[in-house]
Coordinates of C-alpha atoms in Angstrom, one line a residue:
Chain A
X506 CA 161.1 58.7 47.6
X507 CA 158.7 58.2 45.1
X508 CA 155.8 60.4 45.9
X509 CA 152.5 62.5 44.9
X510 CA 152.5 65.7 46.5
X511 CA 150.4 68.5 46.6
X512 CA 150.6 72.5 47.4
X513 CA 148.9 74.1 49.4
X514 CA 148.3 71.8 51.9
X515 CA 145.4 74.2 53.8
X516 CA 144.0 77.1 51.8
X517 CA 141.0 79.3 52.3
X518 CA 139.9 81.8 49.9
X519 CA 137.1 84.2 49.2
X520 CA 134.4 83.5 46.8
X521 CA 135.2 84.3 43.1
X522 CA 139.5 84.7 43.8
X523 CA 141.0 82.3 41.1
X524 CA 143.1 79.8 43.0
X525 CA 145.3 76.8 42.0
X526 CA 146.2 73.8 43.3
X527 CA 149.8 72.3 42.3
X528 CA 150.3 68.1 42.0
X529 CA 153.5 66.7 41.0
X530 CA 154.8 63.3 41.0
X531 CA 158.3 61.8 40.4
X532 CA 157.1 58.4 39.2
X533 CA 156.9 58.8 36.1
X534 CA 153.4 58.0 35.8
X535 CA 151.2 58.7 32.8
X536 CA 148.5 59.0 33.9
X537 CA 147.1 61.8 36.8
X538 CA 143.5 62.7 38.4
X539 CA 141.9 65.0 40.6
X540 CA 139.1 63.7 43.3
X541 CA 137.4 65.9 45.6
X542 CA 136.2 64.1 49.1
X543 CA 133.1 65.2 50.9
X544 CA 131.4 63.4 54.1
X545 CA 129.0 61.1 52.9
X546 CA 130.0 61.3 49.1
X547 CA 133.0 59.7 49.2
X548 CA 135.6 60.3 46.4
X549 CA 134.4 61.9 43.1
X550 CA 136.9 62.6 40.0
X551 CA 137.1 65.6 38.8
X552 CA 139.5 65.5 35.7
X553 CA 142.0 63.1 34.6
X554 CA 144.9 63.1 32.2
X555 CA 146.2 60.1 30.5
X556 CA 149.0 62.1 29.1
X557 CA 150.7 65.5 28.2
X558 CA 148.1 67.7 26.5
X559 CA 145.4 64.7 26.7
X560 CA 142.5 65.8 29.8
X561 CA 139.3 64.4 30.1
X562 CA 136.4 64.8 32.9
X563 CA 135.2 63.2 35.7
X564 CA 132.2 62.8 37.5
X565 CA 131.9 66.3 38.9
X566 CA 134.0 68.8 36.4
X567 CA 131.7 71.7 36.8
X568 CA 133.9 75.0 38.0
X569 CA 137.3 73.4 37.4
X570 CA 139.8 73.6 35.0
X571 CA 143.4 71.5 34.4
X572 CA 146.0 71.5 32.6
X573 CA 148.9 68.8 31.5
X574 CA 151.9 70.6 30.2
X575 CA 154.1 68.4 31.8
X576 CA 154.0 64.8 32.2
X577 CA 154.9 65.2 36.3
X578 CA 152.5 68.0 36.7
X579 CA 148.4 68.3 36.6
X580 CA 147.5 71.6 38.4
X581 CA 143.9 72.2 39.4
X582 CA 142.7 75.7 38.7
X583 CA 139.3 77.3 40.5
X584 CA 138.7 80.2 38.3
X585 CA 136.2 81.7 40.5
X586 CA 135.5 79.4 43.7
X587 CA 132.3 79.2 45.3
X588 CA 131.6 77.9 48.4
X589 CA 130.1 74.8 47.6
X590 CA 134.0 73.9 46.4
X591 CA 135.1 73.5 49.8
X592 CA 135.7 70.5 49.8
X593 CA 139.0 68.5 50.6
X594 CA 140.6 67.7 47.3
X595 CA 143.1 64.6 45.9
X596 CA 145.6 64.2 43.3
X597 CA 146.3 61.0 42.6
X598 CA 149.2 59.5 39.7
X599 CA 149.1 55.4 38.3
X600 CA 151.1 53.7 35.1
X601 CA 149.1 53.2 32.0
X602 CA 148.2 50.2 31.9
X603 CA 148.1 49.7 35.6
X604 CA 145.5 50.0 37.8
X605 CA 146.9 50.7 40.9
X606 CA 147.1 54.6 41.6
X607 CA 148.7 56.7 44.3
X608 CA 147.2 59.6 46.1
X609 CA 148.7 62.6 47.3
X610 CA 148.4 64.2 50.6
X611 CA 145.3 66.1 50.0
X612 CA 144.7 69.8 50.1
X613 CA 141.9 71.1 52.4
X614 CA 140.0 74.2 50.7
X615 CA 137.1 76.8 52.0
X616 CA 135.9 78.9 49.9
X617 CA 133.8 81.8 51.8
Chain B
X697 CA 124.7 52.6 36.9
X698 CA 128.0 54.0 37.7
X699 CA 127.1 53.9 41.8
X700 CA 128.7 52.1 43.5
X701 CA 127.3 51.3 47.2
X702 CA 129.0 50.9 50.4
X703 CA 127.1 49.9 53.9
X704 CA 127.9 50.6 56.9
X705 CA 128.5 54.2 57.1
X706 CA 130.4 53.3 60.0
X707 CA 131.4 50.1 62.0
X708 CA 132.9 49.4 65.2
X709 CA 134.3 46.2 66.3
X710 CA 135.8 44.7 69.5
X711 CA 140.1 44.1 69.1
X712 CA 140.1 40.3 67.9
X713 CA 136.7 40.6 66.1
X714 CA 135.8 40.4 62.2
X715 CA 135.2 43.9 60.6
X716 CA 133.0 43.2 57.5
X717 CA 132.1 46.4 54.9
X718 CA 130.5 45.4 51.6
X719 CA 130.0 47.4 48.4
X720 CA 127.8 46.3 45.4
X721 CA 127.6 48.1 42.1
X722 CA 125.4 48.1 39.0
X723 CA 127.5 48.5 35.6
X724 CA 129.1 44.8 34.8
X725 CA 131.8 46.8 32.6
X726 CA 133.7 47.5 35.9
X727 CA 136.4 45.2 36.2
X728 CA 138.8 46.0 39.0
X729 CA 137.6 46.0 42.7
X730 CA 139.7 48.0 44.7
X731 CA 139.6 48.7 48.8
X732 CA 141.5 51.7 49.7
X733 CA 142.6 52.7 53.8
X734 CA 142.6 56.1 54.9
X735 CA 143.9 57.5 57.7
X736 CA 142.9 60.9 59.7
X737 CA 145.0 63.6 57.6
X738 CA 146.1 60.9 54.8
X739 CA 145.3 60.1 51.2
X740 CA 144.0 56.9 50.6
X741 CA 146.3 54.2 50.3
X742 CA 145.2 50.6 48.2
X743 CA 144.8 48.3 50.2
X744 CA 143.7 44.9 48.3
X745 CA 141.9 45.0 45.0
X746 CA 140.5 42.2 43.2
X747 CA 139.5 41.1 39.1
X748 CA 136.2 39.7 38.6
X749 CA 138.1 36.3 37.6
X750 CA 138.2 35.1 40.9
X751 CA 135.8 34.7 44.0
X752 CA 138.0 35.7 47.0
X753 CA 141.8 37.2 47.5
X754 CA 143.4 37.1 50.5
X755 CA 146.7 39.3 52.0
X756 CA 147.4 38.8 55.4
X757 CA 144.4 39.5 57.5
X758 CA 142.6 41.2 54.8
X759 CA 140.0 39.2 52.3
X760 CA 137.9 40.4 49.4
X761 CA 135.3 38.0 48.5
X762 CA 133.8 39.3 44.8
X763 CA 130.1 37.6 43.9
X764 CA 129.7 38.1 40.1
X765 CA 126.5 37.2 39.9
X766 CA 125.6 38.9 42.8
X767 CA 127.4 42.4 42.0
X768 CA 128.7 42.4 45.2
X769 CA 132.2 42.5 46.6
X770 CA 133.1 43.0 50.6
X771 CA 136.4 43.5 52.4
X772 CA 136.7 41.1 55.5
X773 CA 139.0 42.1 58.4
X774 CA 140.1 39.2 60.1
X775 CA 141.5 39.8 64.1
X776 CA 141.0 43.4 63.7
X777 CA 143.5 45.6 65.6
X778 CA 143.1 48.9 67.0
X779 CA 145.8 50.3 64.5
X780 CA 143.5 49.1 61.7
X781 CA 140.6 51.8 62.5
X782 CA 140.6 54.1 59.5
X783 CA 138.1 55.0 57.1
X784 CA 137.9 52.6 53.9
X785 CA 136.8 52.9 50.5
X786 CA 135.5 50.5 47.6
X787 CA 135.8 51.4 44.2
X788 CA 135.8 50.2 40.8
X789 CA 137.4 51.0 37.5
X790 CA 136.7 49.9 34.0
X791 CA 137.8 49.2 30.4
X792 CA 141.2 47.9 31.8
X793 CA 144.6 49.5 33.1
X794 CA 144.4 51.8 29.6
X795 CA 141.5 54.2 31.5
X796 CA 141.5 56.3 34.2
X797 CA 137.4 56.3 35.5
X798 CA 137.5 55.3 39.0
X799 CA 134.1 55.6 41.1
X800 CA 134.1 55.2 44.6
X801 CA 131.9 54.0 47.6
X802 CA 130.6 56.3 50.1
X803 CA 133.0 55.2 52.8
X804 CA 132.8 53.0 56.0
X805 CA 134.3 54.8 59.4
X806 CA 135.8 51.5 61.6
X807 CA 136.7 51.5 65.1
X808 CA 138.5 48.7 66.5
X809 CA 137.9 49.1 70.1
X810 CA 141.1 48.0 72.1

């Protein structure tokens, strides 16, 4: 099944614990971002990566880091979480040249 | 100029009815108009999307009607069912498929009541 999924699903944390968030995809896709959703804010990107090795930020990058070592993986990485990062968080995987993405699951963090 | 703004914050319609969300934006680079459908516990899931070549695209009981001149584009919900309350985005993207930016709408909360 082709799919975007994400790990943990639920995770809270203490403020300032490095954490990371997994995505994978088996679609191939090049191209893979992170959103984070908040009431009233809608979806924000975080990062994107339009291929292996090639990242570029979104809208709200501040306190995130990711990496693309693989083309089906883009993990998220909080290296000291604050609490104004909980938040319920996206990965989401389209074609290049395509403009129709897919999301993942979502991952639900709270940082205390 | 990269907003992109959704009214209502939240909607509820009578089973049968017409749920109508609109979304305008500001930068006239964008050039694909999605609508995405979320469900409690989901990720968002495309639902129609539009180019700014055309006025109106229709799927089933789903519309988007896109005014250029305007800026404006709204989803249109024709015989809404109670299985069709969700939570729903607009967005827009720009510089063609070979980008990744994507900015969203607030979101509109619908309720079809049964």
């Amino acid at each position: 099944e082709a799919q975007v999924t994400q790990n943990p699903r639920y995770l809270i944390t203490v403020t300032g614990k490095k954490l990371t968030v997994t995505c994978s995809q088996n679609m191939n896709h090049e191209y893979m971002s992170w959103y984070r959703q908040d009431p009233g804010l809608g979806l924000r990107q975080i990062y994107y990566s339009m291929n292996v090795e090639v990242t570029d930020k979104g809208d709200v990058p501040e306190g995130y880091k990711v990496s693309r070592k693989e083309k089906r993986n883009f993990p998220l990485i909080l290296e000291s979480p604050s609490p104004n990062q909980t938040s319920l968080y996206f990965c989401a995987s389209k074609l290049a040249g395509r403009y129709e993405q897919y999301f993942g699951p979502g991952t639900r963090l709270t940082v205390t | 100029q990269q907003q992109v703004k959704q009214s209502p914050q939240s909607l509820i319609v009578q089973k049968g009815g017409i749920s109508i969300i609109n979304c305008a934006y500001e930068n006239t680079a964008f050039d694909y108009f999605p609508w995405y459908q979320q469900f409690p516990g989901k990720g968002p899931a495309l639902l129609i999307a539009i180019r700014p070549d055309v006025s109106e695209k229709k799927e089933g009981r789903f519309t988007i009607s896109f005014n250029k001149s305007a800026k404006q584009f709204s989803l249109h919900i024709m015989d809404s069912q109670p299985g069709d309350s969700a939570t729903y985005f607009c967005a827009a993207s720009r510089g063609g498929g070979g980008t990744y930016k994507y900015i969203f709408g607030t979101g509109t909360r619908l309720k079809v009541l049964a």
